[in-house]
Coordinates of C-alpha atoms and ligand atoms in Angstrom, one line a residue:
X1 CA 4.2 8.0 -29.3
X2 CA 6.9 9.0 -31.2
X3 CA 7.8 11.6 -28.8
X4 CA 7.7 9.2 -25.6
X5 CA 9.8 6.8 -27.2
X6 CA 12.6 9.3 -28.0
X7 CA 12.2 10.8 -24.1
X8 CA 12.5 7.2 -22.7
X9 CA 15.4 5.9 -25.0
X10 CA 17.4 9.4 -23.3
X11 CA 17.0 8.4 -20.4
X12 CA 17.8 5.6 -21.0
X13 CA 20.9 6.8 -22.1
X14 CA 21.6 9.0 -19.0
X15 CA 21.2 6.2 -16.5
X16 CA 23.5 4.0 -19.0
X17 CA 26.0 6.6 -19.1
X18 CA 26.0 6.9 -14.9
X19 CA 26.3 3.1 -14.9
X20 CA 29.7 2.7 -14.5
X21 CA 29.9 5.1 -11.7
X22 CA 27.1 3.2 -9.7
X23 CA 27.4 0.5 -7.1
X24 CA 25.9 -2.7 -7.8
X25 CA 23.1 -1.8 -4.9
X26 CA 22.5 1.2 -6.7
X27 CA 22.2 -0.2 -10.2
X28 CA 19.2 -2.1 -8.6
X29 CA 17.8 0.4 -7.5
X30 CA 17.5 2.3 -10.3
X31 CA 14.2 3.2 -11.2
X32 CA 13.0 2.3 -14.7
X33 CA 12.3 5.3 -16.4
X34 CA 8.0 6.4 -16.6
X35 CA 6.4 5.7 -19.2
X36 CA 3.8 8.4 -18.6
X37 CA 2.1 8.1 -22.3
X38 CA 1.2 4.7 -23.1
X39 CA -2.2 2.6 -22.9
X40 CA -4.4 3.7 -20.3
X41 CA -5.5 1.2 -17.2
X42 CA -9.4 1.1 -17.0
X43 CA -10.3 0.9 -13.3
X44 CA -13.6 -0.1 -11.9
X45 CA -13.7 0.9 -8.2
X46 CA -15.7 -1.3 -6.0
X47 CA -16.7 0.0 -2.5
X48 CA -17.6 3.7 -3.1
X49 CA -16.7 5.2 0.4
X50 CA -14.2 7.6 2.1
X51 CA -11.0 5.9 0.8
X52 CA -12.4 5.7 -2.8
X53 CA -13.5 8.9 -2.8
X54 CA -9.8 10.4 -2.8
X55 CA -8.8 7.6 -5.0
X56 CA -11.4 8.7 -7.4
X57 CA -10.7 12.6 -7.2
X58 CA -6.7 11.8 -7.3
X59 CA -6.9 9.6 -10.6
X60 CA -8.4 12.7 -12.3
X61 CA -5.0 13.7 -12.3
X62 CA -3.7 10.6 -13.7
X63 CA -2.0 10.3 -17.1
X64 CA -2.8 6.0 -17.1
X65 CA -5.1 5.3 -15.5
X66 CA -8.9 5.6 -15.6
X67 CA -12.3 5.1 -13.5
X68 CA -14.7 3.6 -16.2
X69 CA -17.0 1.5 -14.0
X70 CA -18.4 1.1 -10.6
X71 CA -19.4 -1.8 -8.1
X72 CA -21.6 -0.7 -5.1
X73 CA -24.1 -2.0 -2.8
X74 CA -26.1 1.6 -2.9
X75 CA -27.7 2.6 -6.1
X76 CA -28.1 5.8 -5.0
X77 CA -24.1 6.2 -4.4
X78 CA -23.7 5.0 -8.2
X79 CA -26.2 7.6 -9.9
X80 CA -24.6 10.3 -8.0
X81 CA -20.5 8.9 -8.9
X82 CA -22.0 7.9 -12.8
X83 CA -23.0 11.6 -13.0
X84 CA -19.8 12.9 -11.9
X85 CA -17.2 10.6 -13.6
X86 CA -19.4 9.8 -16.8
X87 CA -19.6 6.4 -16.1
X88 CA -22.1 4.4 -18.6
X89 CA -25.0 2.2 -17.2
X90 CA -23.8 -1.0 -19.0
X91 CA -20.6 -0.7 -16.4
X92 CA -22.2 -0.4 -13.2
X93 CA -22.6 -3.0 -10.9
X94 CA -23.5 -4.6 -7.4
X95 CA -22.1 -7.0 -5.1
X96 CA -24.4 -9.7 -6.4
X97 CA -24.0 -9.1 -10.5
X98 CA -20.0 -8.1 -10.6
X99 CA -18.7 -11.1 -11.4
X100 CA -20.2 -10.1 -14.8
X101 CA -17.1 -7.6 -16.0
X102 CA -16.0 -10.7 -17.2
X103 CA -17.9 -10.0 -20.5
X104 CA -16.7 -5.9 -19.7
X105 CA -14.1 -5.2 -22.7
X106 CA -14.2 -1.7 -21.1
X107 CA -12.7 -2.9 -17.8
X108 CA -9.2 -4.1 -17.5
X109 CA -8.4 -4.2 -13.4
X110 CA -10.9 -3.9 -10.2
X111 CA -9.7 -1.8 -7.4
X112 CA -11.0 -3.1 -4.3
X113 CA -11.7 -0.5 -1.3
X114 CA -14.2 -2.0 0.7
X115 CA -13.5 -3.2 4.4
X116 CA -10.7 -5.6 5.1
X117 CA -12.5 -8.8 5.6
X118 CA -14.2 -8.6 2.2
X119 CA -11.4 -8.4 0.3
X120 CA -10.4 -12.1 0.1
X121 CA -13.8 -13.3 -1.6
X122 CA -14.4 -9.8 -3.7
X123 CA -10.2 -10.3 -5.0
X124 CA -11.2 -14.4 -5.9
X125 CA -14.1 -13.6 -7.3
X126 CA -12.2 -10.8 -9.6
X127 CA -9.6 -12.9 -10.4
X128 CA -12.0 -15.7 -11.8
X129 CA -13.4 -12.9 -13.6
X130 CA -10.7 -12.6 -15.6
X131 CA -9.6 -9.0 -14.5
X132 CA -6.7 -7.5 -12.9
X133 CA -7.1 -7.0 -9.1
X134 CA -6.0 -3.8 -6.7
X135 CA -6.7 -4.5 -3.5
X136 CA -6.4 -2.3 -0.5
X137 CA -4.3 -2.8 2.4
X138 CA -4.4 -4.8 4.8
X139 CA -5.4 -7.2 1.5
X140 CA -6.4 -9.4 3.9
X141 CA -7.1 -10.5 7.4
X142 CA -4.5 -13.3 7.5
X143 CA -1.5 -14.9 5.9
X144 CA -3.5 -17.9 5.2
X145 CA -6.7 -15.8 3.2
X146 CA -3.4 -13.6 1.4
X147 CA -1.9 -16.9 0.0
X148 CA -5.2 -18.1 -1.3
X149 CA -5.5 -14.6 -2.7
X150 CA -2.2 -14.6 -4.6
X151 CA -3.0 -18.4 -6.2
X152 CA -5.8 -17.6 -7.3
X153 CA -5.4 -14.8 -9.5
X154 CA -1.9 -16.7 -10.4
X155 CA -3.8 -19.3 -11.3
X156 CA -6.4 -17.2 -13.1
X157 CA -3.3 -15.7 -15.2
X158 CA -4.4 -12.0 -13.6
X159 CA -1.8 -9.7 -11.3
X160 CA -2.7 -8.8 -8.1
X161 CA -1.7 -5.4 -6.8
X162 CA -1.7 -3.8 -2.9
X163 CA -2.6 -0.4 -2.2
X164 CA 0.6 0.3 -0.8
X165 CA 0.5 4.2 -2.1
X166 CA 4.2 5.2 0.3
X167 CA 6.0 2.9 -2.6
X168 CA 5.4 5.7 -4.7
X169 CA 6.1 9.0 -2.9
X170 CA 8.8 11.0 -3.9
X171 CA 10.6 11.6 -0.6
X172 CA 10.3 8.1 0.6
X173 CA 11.9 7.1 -2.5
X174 CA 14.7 9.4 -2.1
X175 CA 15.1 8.0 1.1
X176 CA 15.3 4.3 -0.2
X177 CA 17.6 5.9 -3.3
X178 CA 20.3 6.9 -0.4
X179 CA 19.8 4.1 2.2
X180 CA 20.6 1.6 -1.0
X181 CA 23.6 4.2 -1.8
X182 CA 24.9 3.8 1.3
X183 CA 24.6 7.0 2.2
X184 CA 23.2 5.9 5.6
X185 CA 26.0 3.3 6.1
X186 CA 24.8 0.1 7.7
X187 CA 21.3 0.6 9.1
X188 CA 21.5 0.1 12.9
X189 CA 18.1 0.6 14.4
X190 CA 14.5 2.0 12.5
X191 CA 11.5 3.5 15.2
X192 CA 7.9 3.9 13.4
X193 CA 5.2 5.2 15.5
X194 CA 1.5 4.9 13.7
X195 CA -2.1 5.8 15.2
X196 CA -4.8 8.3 16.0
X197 CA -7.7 8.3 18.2
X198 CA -10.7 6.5 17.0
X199 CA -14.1 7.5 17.0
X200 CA -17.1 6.0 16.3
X201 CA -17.6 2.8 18.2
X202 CA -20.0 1.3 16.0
X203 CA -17.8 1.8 12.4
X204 CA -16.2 -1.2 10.8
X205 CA -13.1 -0.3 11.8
X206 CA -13.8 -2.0 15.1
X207 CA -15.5 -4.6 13.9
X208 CA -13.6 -8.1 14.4
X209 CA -15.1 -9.6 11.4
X210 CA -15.2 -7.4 9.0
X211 CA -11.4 -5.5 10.6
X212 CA -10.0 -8.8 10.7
X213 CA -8.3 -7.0 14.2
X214 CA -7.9 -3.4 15.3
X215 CA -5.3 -0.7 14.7
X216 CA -2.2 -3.4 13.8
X217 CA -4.8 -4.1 10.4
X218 CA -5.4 -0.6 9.5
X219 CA -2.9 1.6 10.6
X220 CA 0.1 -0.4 12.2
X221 CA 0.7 -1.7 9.0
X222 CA 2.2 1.2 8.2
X223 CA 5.0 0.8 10.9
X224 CA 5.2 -2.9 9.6
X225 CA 5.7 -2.2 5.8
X226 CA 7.7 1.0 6.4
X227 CA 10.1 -0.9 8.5
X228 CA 11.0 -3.4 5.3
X229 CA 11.3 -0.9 2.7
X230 CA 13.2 2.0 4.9
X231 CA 15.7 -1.2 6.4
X232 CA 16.0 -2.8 2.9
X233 CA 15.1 -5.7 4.4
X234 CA 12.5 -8.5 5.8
X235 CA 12.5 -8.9 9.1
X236 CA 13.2 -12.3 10.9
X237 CA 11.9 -12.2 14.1
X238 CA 8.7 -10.2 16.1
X239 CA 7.8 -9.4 19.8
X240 CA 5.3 -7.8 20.6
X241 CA 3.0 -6.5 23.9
X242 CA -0.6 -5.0 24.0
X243 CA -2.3 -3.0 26.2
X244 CA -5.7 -2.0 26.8
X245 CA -7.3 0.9 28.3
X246 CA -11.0 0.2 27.0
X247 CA -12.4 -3.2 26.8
X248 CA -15.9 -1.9 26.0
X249 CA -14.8 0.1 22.8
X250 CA -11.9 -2.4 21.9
X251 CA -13.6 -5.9 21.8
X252 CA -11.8 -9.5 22.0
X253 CA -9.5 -9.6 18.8
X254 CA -9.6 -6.0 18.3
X255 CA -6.3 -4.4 19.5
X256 CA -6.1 -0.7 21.0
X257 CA -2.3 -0.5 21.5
X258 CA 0.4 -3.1 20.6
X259 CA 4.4 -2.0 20.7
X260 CA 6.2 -4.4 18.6
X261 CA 10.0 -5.0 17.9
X262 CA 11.3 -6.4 14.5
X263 CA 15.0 -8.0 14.0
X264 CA 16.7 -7.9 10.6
X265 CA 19.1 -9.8 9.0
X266 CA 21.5 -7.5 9.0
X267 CA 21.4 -6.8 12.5
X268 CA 20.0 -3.8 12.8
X269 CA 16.6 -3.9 15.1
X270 CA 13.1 -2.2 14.8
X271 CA 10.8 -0.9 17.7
X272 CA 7.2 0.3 16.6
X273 CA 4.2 1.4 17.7
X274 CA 0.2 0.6 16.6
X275 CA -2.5 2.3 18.2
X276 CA -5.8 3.8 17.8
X277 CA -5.6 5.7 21.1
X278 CA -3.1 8.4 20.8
X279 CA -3.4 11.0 17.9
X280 CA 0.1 12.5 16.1
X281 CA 1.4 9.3 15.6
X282 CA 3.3 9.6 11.9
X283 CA 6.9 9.3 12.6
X284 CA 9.7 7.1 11.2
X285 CA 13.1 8.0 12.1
X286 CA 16.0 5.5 11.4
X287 CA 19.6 5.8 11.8
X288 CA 22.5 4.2 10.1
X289 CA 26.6 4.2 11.1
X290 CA 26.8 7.4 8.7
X291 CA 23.7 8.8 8.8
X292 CA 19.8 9.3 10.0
X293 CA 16.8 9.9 8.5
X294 CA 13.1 11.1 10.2
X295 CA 9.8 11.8 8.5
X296 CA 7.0 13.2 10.0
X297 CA 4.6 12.7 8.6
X298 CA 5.9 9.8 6.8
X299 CA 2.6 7.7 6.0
X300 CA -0.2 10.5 5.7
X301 CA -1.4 12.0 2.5
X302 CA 0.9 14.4 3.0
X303 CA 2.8 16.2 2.2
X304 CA 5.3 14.2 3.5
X305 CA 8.1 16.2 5.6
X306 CA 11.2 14.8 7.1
X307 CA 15.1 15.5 7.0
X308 CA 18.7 13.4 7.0
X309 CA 22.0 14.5 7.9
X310 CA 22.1 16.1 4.8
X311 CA 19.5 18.6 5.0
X312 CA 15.5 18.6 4.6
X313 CA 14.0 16.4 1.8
X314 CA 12.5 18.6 -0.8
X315 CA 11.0 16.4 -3.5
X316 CA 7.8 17.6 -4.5
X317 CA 4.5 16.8 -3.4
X318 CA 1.9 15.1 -5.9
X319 CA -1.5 13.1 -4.5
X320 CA -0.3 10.0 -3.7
X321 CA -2.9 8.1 -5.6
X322 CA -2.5 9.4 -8.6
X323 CA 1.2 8.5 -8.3
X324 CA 0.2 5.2 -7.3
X325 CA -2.4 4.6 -10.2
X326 CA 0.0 6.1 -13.2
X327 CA 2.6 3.7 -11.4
X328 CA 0.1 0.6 -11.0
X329 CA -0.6 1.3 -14.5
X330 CA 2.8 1.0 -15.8
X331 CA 3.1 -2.0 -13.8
X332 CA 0.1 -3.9 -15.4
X333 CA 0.3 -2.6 -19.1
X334 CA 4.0 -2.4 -19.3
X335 CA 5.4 -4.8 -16.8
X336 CA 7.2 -2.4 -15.6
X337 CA 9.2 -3.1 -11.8
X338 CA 8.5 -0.7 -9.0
X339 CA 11.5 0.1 -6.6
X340 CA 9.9 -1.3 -3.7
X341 CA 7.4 -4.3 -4.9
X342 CA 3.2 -3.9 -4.8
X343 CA 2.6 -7.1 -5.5
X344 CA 0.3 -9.8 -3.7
X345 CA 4.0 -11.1 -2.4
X346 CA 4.3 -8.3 -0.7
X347 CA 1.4 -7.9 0.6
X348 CA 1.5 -11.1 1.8
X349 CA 4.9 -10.8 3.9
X350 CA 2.9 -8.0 6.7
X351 CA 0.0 -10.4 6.2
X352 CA 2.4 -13.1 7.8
X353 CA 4.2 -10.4 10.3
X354 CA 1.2 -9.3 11.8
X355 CA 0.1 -13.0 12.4
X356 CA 3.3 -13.5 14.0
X357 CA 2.8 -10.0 15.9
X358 CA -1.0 -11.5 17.2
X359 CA 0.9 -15.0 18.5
X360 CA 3.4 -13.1 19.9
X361 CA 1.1 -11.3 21.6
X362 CA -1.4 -13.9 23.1
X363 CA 2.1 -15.8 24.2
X364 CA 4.5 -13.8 25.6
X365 CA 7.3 -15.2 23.1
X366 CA 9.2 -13.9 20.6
X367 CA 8.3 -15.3 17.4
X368 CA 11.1 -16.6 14.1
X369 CA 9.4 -15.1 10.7
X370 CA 10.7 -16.7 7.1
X371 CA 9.0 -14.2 4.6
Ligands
NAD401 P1 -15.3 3.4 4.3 O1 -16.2 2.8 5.4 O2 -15.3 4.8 4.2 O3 -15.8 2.7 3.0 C1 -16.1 1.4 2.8 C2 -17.0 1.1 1.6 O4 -17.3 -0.3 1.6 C3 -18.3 1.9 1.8 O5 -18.7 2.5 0.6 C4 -19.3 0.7 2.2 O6 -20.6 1.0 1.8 C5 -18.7 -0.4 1.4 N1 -19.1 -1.7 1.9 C6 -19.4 -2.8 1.2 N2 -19.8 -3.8 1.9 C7 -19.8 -3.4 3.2 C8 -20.1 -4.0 4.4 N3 -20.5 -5.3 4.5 N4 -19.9 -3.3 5.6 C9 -19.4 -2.1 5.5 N5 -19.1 -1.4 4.4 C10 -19.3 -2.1 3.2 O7 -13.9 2.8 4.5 P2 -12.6 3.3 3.8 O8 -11.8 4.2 4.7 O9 -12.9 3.7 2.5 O10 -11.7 1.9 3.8 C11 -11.9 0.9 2.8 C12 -10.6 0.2 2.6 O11 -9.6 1.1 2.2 C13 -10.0 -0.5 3.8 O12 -9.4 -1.7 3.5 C14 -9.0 0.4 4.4 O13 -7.9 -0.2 5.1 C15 -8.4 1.0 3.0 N6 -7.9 2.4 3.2 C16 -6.7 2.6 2.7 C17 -6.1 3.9 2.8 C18 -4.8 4.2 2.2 O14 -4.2 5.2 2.5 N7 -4.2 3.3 1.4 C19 -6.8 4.9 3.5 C20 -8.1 4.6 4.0 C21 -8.6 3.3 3.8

């Protein structure tokens, strides 16, 4: 303890002492220093599937957080994850009985990975319990379900957190570091490209009700979201066009293609791609009056690889989850700030672009946003 406290108060030090040399952007943008060796998050993990499985196997890596109960429709699934993470009986539950970690004073937060249009009664329900909420992204299916989600665990006094794991990868945060330096100059114009080629035709994924739409929800929010924290900005106005090559596979409501284009405040413009038709689709290149940056992959589990006028970024590569839990973590227990926020806010702002990006869609017109 001793030891952490002494690590933290030099480096505290450091960044005082670069202080003076530091814009005002970069002040804010100063990370706070980790605090890598306090209080450890307990995590239940509800929906024990593909997603969960890496979060699982990633948070064995982490030095805050925990998995030390389980919510799961299959009994099966939870003898078999109880075994391998030494999970006790008395923290196990199902869909029906989880309401009950209320009375758990082993289980601080509820990480929600189950699909999409679940989220918004599994995240109230958590809330009322009393217990901090992770919820994956999109953490909802609309703007009007994300709002309800962020009162109520307001009300219940509870944070709300989005899965949002790129807000905690090292290159993309060096990226962010320099684009808030300045060392792009002003940001003119910022391209993401996200998608791959579905398969089965029967998974959720395609799903209306329980997608909440097609790729836009699952993997063009990664265009959307980059977009704001690459530009250092929310966007104020969307267009956007679909197209759709099968009608059988890609029901009403759930979109195959859409290109969309984002316009900032600052001027500079965005033009992105959604699909779940076209594989290799990872890229985010963006330039600036002094500089460019391009990633590739930029959202995948990496590692991620890109370069900027100055050369290849070489931060290292750690599991994204277990980055994002240690950092959730701090977040929860110490109120700590991250760079780019994971809060219900934020997860709420693509909640209310991708509306806008549907309605711009079904009407031809270019839609105003006020995030
Ligand atoms: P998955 O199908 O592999 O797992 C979903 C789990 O939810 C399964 O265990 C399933 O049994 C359970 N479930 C509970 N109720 C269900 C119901 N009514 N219908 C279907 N399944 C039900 O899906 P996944 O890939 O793990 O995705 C889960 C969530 O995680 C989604 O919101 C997705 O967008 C998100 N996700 C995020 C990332 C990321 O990188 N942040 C990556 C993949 C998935």
């Amino acid at each position: 303890m001793r030891n952490s406290r002494r690590n933290f108060l030099q480096q505290l030090a450091v960044s005082a002492a670069a202080m003076p040399f530091l814009t005002f952007e970069q002040q804010a943008y100063t990370p706070v220093p980790h605090n890598r060796q306090g209080r450890v998050l307990r995590v239940a993990l509800m929906g024990l599937g593909g997603y969960a499985t890496r979060v699982a196997e990633a948070m064995q890596s982490c030095k805050r957080a925990k998995i030390t109960g389980l919510i799961s429709g299959t009994p099966a699934k939870i003898k078999e994850w109880q075994a391998k993470y030494n999970i006790p009986e008395k923290n196990c539950y199902n869909y029906e009985t989880f309401d009950q970690v209320k009375d758990n004073p082993d289980i601080d937060a509820v990480y929600v990975i189950t699909p999409n249009g679940l989220h918004h009664d599994q995240v109230i329900r958590i809330a009322r319990a009393g217990k901090h909420v992770i919820c994956e992204k999109p953490m909802a299916i609309n703007a009007r379900e994300g709002q309800e989600m962020v009162d109520a665990c307001r009300e219940a006094g509870v944070k709300l957190l989005v899965g949002y794991r790129m807000h905690f990868e090292p290159n993309t945060l060096e990226v962010i570091r320099m684009r808030s330096a300045g060392e792009f100059g002003k940001i003119m114009f910022f391209q993401g490209l996200s998608g791959f080629k579905i398969g089965d035709p029967t998974q959720w994924r395609l799903d209306k009700t329980l997608a909440g739409g097609g790729a836009m929800m699952d993997i063009g929010i990664y265009s959307i979201n980059g977009s704001r924290y690459m530009v250092g900005e929310d966007p104020i106005w969307v267009t956007a066009q679909e197209t759709k090559t099968d009608e059988v596979k890609f029901k009403a409501g759930v979109d195959e293609t859409i290109q969309f284009q984002l316009g900032f405040p600052g001027g500079a413009v965005a033009s992105c791609l959604s699909t779940y038709n076209m594989n290799y689709l990872d890229r985010f290149f963006m330039t600036g009056e002094k500089g460019f940056v391009e990633m590739q992959p930029s959202t995948g589990y990496g590692p991620i690889k890109g370069r900027t006028h100055q050369g290849a970024l070489a931060q290292p590569h750690v599991m994204h989850q277990t980055l994002q839990m240690d950092g959730m973590a701090e977040i929860i227990l110490d109120d700590s700030q991250p760079v780019v926020p994971v809060d219900g806010l934020e997860g709420l702002k693509d909640l209310k672009i991708i509306d806008a990006i549907y309605a711009a869609c079904a009407t031809g017109q270019r839609q105003k946003l006020s995030l």
